[in-house]
Every structure is written in structure tokens, then in C-alpha cells.
């Protein structure tokens, strides 16, 4: 899959217009350590984080996407990682319920943003970290577990989607993460198109590796070097893949398949353990 794109398509081409929610890193810093990337004794440059974040938002808008923003809250330095704030699929919002107490107020903050705008929201009963661990690939929802999001949350989401979309509900597929550096699914797997993914196999348990190989035999397999710079924390609109410039081999693999890598530096946000995807929550369907 993923080949055979029509030559000469315009910049939007096969790509769809997307609707994203982002949170400016006004209060960004590394004040605690809840993943192996974070070192509270290492200095952070909030102004640089803001500039990198603004550039990321500008790139999305230049690509034709809509970007909304949520107001950051003081005392919540990780709120910039909007992907963790919720999962929005088929117009319903499944709220985040964070594992670590330091991030727990972010769940209600993001849910309130959606409530205020008239979205149908569901308050999660089980620990889940939104799109950080739950990625949508067409009518398949890939749901990570192992470090943050629980299997019970996968079940809760499955029930919610069935109640929302009945027989058309997407299938929820659980994937087990095993390497603490890849603590969220979106650090180890990128959805490129509805039917095509890229992932770093070693981040997953043997059973999950077998499951992914079976479902996605043509997936892009990303090597250790590109994974270790969070190359997979990327955002695809079906054509353009917004990603760290450091994942050079992955960018070549994408070009070989007809995608257009769009490098955006997120080095400052990497100190908290995130990249472009972490900063980007997709709202589906785009209104
Ligand atoms: N410091 C944050 C945490 O450990 C980073 C979250 C990154 N977000 C993501 N979608 N992977 O929770």
C-alpha cells in the first residue's frame, strides 16, 4: 500500500485537510521525571520551545490544515503535549485520565475545551493518555498499553465507539509496548494513511510484533537510530509527514514510498519526551 499515488497532484493531492488542536508551551519546562527522556536537572529553554511550536503550527497551516489552540495552564508544563489530552473519533471525545498525578489536571482541562464547544464528551473511568497511546488508522484504532494506557481503557473505548457508531464502529486493536523509551504508542508507530503505518518493531512485545506483521505486511519498518530520535513521533496527512529532521533514514524510506517528509525541529520539546505528534491532537471528523 501507499504506492501508486498520481503524479502531478497538487500540494494537497491525496492529502486530506486535517483539524488539529495544539497548546502553546508557555509554561513548558522539565519539572519532574515520568519518562526516560526527562531530566529535571537539565536546563530547558521555554522561549525556544515556543518558537519551535509556533513553526510547527505555521507548517500545518501552510499545508492547509486548521489549527485551534487551547489555553495553557500554569503548573502543567506537559500540557503542550496536546496529543495526550483526549481521543476524538467519529465526533465523540474520550477524555484522558493520566497515570501520573503531575498530569492529572490536564484531562479535565482538555475535556472542558471540548465541552465548551459542544462536542459530545465521555469522561474516562480508566487510565488512558489519549492520542499518545491511541492512534486511528482508517476504521482501525490502534491502542497501546504497557506503560500508561490500560487494557481496561481499551475495553471502555471499544464500548464507547460501539455505542456511538454501532456496527460501523472502528475495531480497537491492543498493542503492547515493552521499551520504556517508547512509553506511548505515538513514540513507536506512525499512521501514514488509513491503510499504511510505520513502526519500530523492537518497541513491541513479540506477540504484538507478530500481530503488526500480519495486519500490515507492507509497513515501513523503522530502525533503532531513527526511533531513538523520536522519528516516529510524526504527523501524516496522507501525503506530507511532519517529523524531526534528525530521522534521516526514515525520511528516505518515506520518499521511496511517495510521501513528502516535512522536517520541523522540535529539539526543545524532546527534553520532555515528545516531538511533533505529541504536540498535535487530531479532531475527527474535521468540521
Ligand atoms: N512528558 C510527557 C509525559 O511523559 C511527554 C508526553 C509526550 N506525548 C506523547 N504524545 N507521546 O507524559
mmCIF file of N, CA, C and O and ligand atoms in Angstrom, residues 34-35 38 78 81 83-84 103 129 132 148 183-184 186-187 233 272-274 277-278, ligand 1:
data_model
loop_
_atom_site.group_PDB
_atom_site.id
_atom_site.type_symbol
_atom_site.label_atom_id
_atom_site.label_comp_id
_atom_site.label_asym_id
_atom_site.label_seq_id
_atom_site.Cartn_x
_atom_site.Cartn_y
_atom_site.Cartn_z
ATOM 1 N N UNK A 34 8.941 11.565 34.395
ATOM 2 C CA UNK A 34 7.991 10.451 34.298
ATOM 3 C C UNK A 34 8.234 9.616 33.045
ATOM 4 O O UNK A 34 7.450 8.733 32.716
ATOM 5 N N UNK A 35 9.313 9.923 32.343
ATOM 6 C CA UNK A 35 9.758 9.055 31.248
ATOM 7 C C UNK A 35 11.270 9.223 31.135
ATOM 8 O O UNK A 35 11.822 10.200 31.664
ATOM 9 N N UNK A 38 13.212 12.603 30.273
ATOM 10 C CA UNK A 38 13.114 13.805 31.104
ATOM 11 C C UNK A 38 14.217 13.831 32.158
ATOM 12 O O UNK A 38 14.418 12.849 32.878
ATOM 13 N N UNK A 78 3.587 19.901 30.960
ATOM 14 C CA UNK A 78 3.439 18.924 29.873
ATOM 15 C C UNK A 78 2.171 19.143 29.048
ATOM 16 O O UNK A 78 1.890 18.363 28.131
ATOM 17 N N UNK A 81 1.844 18.864 25.232
ATOM 18 C CA UNK A 81 1.696 17.598 24.502
ATOM 19 C C UNK A 81 0.209 17.284 24.327
ATOM 20 O O UNK A 81 -0.355 16.398 24.969
ATOM 21 N N UNK A 83 -1.531 15.842 22.189
ATOM 22 C CA UNK A 83 -1.989 14.519 21.750
ATOM 23 C C UNK A 83 -2.514 13.704 22.930
ATOM 24 O O UNK A 83 -3.398 12.863 22.774
ATOM 25 N N UNK A 84 -1.971 13.962 24.110
ATOM 26 C CA UNK A 84 -2.377 13.191 25.285
ATOM 27 C C UNK A 84 -3.694 13.655 25.880
ATOM 28 O O UNK A 84 -4.223 13.010 26.790
ATOM 29 N N UNK A 103 0.214 15.086 35.922
ATOM 30 C CA UNK A 103 -0.504 15.444 34.684
ATOM 31 C C UNK A 103 -2.021 15.311 34.818
ATOM 32 O O UNK A 103 -2.746 15.660 33.870
ATOM 33 N N UNK A 129 -4.051 7.829 27.955
ATOM 34 C CA UNK A 129 -3.403 9.105 27.649
ATOM 35 C C UNK A 129 -3.683 9.533 26.213
ATOM 36 O O UNK A 129 -2.794 9.955 25.463
ATOM 37 N N UNK A 132 -1.813 9.929 22.596
ATOM 38 C CA UNK A 132 -0.450 9.486 22.846
ATOM 39 C C UNK A 132 -0.363 7.978 22.668
ATOM 40 O O UNK A 132 0.607 7.452 22.133
ATOM 41 N N UNK A 148 1.404 3.334 30.109
ATOM 42 C CA UNK A 148 0.457 4.370 30.511
ATOM 43 C C UNK A 148 -0.991 3.862 30.396
ATOM 44 O O UNK A 148 -1.646 3.594 31.390
ATOM 45 N N UNK A 183 7.313 4.868 25.557
ATOM 46 C CA UNK A 183 6.300 4.667 26.597
ATOM 47 C C UNK A 183 4.890 4.954 26.106
ATOM 48 O O UNK A 183 3.909 4.540 26.720
ATOM 49 N N UNK A 184 4.790 5.714 25.014
ATOM 50 C CA UNK A 184 3.500 5.979 24.381
ATOM 51 C C UNK A 184 3.544 5.356 22.978
ATOM 52 O O UNK A 184 4.591 5.409 22.318
ATOM 53 N N UNK A 186 2.590 6.579 20.268
ATOM 54 C CA UNK A 186 2.982 7.532 19.224
ATOM 55 C C UNK A 186 4.471 7.844 19.214
ATOM 56 O O UNK A 186 4.924 8.666 18.424
ATOM 57 N N UNK A 187 5.238 7.198 20.102
ATOM 58 C CA UNK A 187 6.688 7.309 20.022
ATOM 59 C C UNK A 187 7.294 6.162 19.208
ATOM 60 O O UNK A 187 8.491 6.183 18.916
ATOM 61 N N UNK A 233 7.504 9.944 16.003
ATOM 62 C CA UNK A 233 6.530 10.872 16.596
ATOM 63 C C UNK A 233 6.183 11.929 15.530
ATOM 64 O O UNK A 233 6.451 13.121 15.679
ATOM 65 N N UNK A 272 11.252 16.831 27.046
ATOM 66 C CA UNK A 272 10.132 16.307 27.826
ATOM 67 C C UNK A 272 9.690 14.937 27.338
ATOM 68 O O UNK A 272 8.788 14.319 27.910
ATOM 69 N N UNK A 273 10.321 14.485 26.245
ATOM 70 C CA UNK A 273 9.976 13.170 25.704
ATOM 71 C C UNK A 273 8.956 13.227 24.592
ATOM 72 O O UNK A 273 8.218 12.269 24.376
ATOM 73 N N UNK A 274 8.910 14.348 23.861
ATOM 74 C CA UNK A 274 7.915 14.445 22.791
ATOM 75 C C UNK A 274 8.442 15.130 21.548
ATOM 76 O O UNK A 274 9.491 15.768 21.569
ATOM 77 N N UNK A 277 4.224 14.925 16.864
ATOM 78 C CA UNK A 277 2.934 14.261 17.092
ATOM 79 C C UNK A 277 2.418 14.518 18.508
ATOM 80 O O UNK A 277 1.221 14.737 18.714
ATOM 81 N N UNK A 278 3.319 14.497 19.475
ATOM 82 C CA UNK A 278 2.886 14.723 20.860
ATOM 83 C C UNK A 278 2.189 16.070 21.010
ATOM 84 O O UNK A 278 1.330 16.230 21.880
HETATM 85 N N1 LIG B 1 6.493 14.440 29.459
HETATM 86 C C1 LIG B 1 5.341 13.864 28.837
HETATM 87 C C2 LIG B 1 4.993 12.563 29.521
HETATM 88 O O1 LIG B 1 5.894 11.823 29.833
HETATM 89 C C3 LIG B 1 5.570 13.677 27.367
HETATM 90 C C4 LIG B 1 4.358 13.273 26.620
HETATM 91 C C5 LIG B 1 4.614 13.119 25.159
HETATM 92 N N2 LIG B 1 3.435 12.937 24.445
HETATM 93 C C6 LIG B 1 3.171 11.960 23.575
HETATM 94 N N3 LIG B 1 2.076 12.002 22.891
HETATM 95 N N4 LIG B 1 3.966 10.935 23.462
HETATM 96 O O2 LIG B 1 3.854 12.251 29.739
#
